Coordinates of C-alpha atoms in Angstrom, one line a residue:
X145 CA 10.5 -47.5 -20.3
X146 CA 11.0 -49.9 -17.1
X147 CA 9.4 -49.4 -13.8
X148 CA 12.1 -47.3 -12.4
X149 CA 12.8 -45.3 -15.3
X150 CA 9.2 -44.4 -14.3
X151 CA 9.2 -43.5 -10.8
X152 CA 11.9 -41.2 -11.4
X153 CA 10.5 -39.3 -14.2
X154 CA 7.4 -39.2 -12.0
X155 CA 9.0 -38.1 -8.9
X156 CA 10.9 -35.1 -11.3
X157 CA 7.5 -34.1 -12.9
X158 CA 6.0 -34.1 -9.2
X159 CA 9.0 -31.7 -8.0
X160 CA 8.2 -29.6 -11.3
X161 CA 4.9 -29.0 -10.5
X162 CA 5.3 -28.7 -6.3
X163 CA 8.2 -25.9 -7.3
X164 CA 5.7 -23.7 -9.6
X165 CA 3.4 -23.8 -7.0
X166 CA 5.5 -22.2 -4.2
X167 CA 6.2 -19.0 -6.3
X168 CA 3.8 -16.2 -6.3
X169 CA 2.8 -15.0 -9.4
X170 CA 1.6 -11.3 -10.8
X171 CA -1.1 -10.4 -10.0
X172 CA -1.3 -12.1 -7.2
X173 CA -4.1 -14.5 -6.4
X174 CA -6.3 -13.3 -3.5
X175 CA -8.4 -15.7 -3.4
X176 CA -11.3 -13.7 -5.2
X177 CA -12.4 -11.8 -8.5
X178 CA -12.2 -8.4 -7.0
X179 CA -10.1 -5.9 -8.7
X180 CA -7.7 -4.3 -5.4
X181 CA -5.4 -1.6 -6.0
X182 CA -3.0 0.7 -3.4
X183 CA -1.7 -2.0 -0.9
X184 CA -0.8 -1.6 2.4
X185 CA 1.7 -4.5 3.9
X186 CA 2.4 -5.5 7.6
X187 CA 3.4 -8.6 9.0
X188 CA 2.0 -9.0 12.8
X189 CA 2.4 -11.1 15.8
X190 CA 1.2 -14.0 14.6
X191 CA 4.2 -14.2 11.6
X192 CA 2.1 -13.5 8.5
X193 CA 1.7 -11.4 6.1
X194 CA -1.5 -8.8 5.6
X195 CA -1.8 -6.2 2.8
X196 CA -4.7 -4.0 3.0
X197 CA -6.2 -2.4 -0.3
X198 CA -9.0 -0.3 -2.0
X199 CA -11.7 -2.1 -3.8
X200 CA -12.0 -1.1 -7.3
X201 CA -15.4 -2.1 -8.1
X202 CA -15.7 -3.3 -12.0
X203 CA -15.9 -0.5 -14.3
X204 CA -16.1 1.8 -11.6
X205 CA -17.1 5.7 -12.9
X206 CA -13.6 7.0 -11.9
X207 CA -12.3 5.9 -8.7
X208 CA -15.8 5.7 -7.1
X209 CA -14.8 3.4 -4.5
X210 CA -17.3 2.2 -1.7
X211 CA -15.0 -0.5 0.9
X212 CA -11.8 -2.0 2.1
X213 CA -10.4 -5.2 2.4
X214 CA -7.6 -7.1 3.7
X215 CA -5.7 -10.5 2.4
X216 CA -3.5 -12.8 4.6
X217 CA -1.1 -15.3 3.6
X218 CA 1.8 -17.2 5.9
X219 CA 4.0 -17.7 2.3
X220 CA 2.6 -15.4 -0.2
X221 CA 1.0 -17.6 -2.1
X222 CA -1.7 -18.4 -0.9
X223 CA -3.9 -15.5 -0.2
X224 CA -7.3 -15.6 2.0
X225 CA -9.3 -12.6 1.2
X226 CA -11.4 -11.6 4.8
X227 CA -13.9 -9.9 2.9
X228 CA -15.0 -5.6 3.5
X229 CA -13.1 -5.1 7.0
X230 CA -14.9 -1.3 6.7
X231 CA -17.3 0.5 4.3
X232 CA -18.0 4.1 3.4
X233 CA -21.7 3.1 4.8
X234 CA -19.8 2.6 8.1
X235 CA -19.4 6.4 8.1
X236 CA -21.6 9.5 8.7
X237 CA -19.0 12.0 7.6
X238 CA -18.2 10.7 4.4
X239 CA -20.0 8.7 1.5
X240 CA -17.3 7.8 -1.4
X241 CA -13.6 7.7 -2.5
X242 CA -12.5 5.0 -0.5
X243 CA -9.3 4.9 -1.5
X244 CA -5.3 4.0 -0.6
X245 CA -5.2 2.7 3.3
X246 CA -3.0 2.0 6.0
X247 CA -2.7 -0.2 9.2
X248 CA -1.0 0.1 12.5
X249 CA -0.8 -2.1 15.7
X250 CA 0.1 -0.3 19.5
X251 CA -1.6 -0.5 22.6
X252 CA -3.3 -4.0 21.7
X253 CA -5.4 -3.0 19.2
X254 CA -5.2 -2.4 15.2
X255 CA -5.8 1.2 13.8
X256 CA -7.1 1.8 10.5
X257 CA -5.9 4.8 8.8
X258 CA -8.6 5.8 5.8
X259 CA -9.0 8.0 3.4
X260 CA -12.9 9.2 2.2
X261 CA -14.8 11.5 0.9
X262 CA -18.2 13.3 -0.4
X263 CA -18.8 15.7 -3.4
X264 CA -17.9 15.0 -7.5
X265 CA -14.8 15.9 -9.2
X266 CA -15.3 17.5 -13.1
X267 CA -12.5 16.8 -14.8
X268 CA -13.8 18.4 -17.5
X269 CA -14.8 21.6 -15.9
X270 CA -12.1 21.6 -12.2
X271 CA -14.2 25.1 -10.7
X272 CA -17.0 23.1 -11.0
X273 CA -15.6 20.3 -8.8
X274 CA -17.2 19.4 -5.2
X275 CA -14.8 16.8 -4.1
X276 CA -13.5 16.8 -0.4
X277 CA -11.3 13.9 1.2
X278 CA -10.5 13.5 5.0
X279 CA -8.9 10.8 7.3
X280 CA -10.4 9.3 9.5
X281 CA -9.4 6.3 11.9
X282 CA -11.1 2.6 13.1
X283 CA -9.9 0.5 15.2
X284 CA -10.4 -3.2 15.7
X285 CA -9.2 -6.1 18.5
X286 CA -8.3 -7.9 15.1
X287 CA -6.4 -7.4 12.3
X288 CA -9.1 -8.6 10.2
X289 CA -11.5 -6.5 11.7
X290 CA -14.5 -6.0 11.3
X291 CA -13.4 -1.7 12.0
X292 CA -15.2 0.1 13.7
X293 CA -14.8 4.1 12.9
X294 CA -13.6 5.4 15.9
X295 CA -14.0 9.5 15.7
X296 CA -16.7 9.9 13.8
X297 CA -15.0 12.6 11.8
X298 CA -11.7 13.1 10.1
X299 CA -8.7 13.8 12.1
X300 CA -8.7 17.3 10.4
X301 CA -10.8 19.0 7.8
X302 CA -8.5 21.3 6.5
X303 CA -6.2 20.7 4.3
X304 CA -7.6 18.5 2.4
X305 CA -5.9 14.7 2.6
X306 CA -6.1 11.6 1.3
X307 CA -3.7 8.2 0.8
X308 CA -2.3 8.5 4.5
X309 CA 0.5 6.5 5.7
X310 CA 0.3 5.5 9.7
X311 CA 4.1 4.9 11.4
X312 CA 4.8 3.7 14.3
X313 CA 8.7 4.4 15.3
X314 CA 10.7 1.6 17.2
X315 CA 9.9 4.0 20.2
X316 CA 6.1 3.7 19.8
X317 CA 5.7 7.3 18.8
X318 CA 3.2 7.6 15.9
X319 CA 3.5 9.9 12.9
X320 CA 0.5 10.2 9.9
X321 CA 2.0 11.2 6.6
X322 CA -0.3 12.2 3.5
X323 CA -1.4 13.5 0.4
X324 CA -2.5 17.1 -0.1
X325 CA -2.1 20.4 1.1
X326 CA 0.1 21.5 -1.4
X327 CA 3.8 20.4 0.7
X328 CA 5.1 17.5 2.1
X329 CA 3.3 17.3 5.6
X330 CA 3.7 14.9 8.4
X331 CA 1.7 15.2 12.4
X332 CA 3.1 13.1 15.3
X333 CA -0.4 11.5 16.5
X334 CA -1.5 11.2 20.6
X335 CA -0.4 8.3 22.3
X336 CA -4.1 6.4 21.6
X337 CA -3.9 7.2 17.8
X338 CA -7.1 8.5 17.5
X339 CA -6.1 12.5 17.2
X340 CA -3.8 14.3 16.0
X341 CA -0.9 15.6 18.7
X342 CA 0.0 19.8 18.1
X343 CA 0.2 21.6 14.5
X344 CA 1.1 19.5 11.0
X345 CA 4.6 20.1 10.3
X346 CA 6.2 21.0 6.7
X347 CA 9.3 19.0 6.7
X348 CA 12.0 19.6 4.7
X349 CA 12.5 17.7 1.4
X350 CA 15.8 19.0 0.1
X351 CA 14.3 21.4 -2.2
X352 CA 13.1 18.6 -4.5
X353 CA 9.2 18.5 -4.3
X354 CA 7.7 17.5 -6.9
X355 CA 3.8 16.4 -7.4
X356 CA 2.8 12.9 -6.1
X357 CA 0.3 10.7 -4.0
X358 CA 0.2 8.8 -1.1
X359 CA 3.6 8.3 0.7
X360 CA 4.6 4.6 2.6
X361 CA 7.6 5.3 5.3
X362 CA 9.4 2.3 6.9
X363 CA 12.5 2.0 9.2
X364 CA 15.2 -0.2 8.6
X365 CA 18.3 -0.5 10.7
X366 CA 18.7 3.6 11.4
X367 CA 17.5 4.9 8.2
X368 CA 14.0 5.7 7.5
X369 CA 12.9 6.0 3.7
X370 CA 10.1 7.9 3.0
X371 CA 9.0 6.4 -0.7
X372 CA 6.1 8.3 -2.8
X373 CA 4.7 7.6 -5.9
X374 CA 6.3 11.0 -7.7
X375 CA 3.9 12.2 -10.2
X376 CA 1.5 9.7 -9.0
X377 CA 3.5 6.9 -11.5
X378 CA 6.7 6.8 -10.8
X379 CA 8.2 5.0 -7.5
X380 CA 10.7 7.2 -6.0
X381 CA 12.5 7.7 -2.5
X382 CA 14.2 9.8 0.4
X383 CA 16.0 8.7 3.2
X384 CA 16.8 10.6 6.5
X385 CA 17.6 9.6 10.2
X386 CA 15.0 10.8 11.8
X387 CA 11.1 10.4 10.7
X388 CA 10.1 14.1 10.0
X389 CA 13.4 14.6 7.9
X390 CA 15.7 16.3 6.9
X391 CA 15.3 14.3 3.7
X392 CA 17.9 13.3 0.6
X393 CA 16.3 12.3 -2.3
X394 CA 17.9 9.1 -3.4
X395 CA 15.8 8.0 -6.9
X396 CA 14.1 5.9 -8.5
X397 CA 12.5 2.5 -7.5
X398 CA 9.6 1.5 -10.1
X399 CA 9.4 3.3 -13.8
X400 CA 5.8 4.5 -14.8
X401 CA 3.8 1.9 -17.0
X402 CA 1.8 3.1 -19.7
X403 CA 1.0 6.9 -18.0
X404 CA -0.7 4.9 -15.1
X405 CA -1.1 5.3 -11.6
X406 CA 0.8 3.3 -8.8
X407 CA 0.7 3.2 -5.2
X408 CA 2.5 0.5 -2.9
X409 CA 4.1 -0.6 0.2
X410 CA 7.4 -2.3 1.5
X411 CA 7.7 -4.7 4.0
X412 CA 10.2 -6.8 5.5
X413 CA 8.9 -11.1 5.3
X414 CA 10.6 -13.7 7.0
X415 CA 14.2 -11.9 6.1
X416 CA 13.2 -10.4 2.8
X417 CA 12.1 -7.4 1.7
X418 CA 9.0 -7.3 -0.9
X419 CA 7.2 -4.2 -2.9
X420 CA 3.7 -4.6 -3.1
X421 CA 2.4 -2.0 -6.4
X422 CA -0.4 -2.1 -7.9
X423 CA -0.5 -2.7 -12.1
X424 CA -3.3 -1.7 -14.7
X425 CA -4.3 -4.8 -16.7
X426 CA -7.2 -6.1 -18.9
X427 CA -9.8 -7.5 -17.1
X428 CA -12.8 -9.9 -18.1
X429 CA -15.5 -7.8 -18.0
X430 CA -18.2 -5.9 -20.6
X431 CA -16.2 -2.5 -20.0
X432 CA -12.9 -3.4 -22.3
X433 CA -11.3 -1.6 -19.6
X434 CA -8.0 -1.9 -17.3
X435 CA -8.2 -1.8 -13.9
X436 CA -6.4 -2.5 -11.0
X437 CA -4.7 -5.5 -9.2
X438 CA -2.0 -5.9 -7.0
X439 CA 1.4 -7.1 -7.4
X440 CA 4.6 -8.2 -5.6
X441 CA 8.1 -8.0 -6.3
X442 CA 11.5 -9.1 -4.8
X443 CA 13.5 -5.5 -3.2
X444 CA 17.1 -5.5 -2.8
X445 CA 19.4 -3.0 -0.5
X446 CA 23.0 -2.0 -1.6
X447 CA 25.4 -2.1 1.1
X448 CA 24.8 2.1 1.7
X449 CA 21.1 1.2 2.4
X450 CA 19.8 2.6 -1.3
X451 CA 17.5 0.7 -3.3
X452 CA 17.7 -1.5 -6.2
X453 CA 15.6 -0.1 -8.9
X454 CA 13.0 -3.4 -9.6
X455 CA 11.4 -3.6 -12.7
X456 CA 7.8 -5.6 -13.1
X457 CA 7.8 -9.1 -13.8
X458 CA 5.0 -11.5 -14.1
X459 CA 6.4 -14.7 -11.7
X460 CA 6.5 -12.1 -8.8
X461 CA 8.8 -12.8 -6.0
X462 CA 11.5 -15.3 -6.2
X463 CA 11.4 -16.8 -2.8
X464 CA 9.7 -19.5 -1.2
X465 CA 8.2 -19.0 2.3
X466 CA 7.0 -21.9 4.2

């Protein structure tokens, strides 16, 4: 093999290698060993990309949960994880179940929409169960924080709610969907974010309610989707043209795997649109247990504005973001 026979094999081999490592990859590398779970996805003013999660600690009893954190990354590859950006030891009115979070930016400042709890859940015996979940809201000059918990209580104590979702329409109006209370439930929110603005307001679904957790609602051109994990596993969507309904159910997104949870986000990145989900896989440690981490796929719009149904795939997203 000559000399130039050689630089050209090299220079192909180098390309090879540059190429696989400018695709993400499931799950997808934070940075850390941390197990993360229910994402929440914004890009911000300064053009990257920041997905917010629960902590599952490593062979957690249920979904014990204690912190936060949040990942940032300008091409989805690589990740840097800013550490616990808010803990439940941060809070007086609550002590556990830190679970599925959202974030929001008005007024100059980030808002931290959080779901937590106190009590114990029996599973075994449900009258026997404790558990209570609120939200509650922090707010931080960063969008890594550190949060700081800005009520001191939950935005409400009854009905019980968890898994919020935080929107922000296009004219700056704010509206907090969640889990719980038995219907599908969404409150317009006071112009500083930090209460909640008149009653909670049952919207109407189409007459197709079925169980599931914490919704994620985005905007794009004049539809707004309101996407839910139905039956807390399968991803599923409405859409409607204004952001308390009426609402047509439209689907699926993302099957169920293997009877387990999900919980995601979708966000628009340098002109594509990405699902972040969540996937149960084996882990490393003593427990033999899944658990948790966070995944990314490619999502597609027909010409109507429906969804693509996207299956899961192991390389992740397909495009290259420099």
């Amino acid at each position: 093999m000559n000399r130039k026979t050689i630089s050209i094999l090299s220079a192909f081999l180098l390309l090879i290698g540059s190429s696989k490592k400018s695709f993400s990859q499931n799950p997808l590398n934070f940075g850390s060993k941390i197990f993360t779970a229910d994402p929440s996805a914004h890009v911000w003013k300064d053009g990257k990309m920041y997905v917010y999660t629960s902590h599952d600690e490593e062979c957690q009893t249920d979904f014990f949960m204690k912190d936060w954190h949040v990942f940032s990354s300008a091409d989805l590859v690589n990740w840097t994880d800013h550490g616990v950006i808010l803990s439940v030891n941060d809070l007086d009115w609550a002590d556990n179940f830190a679970w599925a979070p959202d974030c929001a930016y008005k007024n100059g400042k980030y808002y931290f929409c959080f779901p937590a709890g106190t009590g114990f859940k029996d599973r075994v015996n449900p009258k026997n169960s404790t558990k209570w979940m609120g939200i509650g809201i922090a707010v931080s000059d960063s969008p890594i924080g550190p949060f700081k918990d800005a009520i001191g209580k939950p935005l409400w104590t009854t009905p019980y709610a968890n898994d919020p979702c935080l929107f922000i329409d296009d004219n700056g109006k704010g509206y907090i969907y969640f889990n719980g209370g038995g219907d599908y439930l969404v409150a317009e929110m006071n112009d500083d974010l930090l209460s909640v603005k008149g009653n909670l307001y049952k919207m109407d679904m189409g007459g197709y309610k079925p169980k599931r957790e914490g919704p994620w609602i985005f905007k794009r051109k004049d539809l707004y989707y309101y996407t839910m994990p139905e039956e807390n596993r399968i991803l599923t969507y409405y859409t409607a043209k204004s952001p308390k309904g009426p609402w047509k159910y439209q689907g699926v997104i993302m099957d169920e795997e293997n009877e387990s949870n999900n919980h995601h986000s979708i966000v628009e990145f340098k002109g594509k649109w990405i699902l972040f989900y969540h996937r149960w896989l084996e882990n490393e440690s003593n427990c033999g247990e899944r658990q948790r981490q966070v995944c990314a796929e490619n999502l597609y719009f027909n010409e109507d504005g429906t969804i693509q149904k996207i299956k899961r795939t192991n390389n992740g997203i397909k495009d290259t973001f420099k």
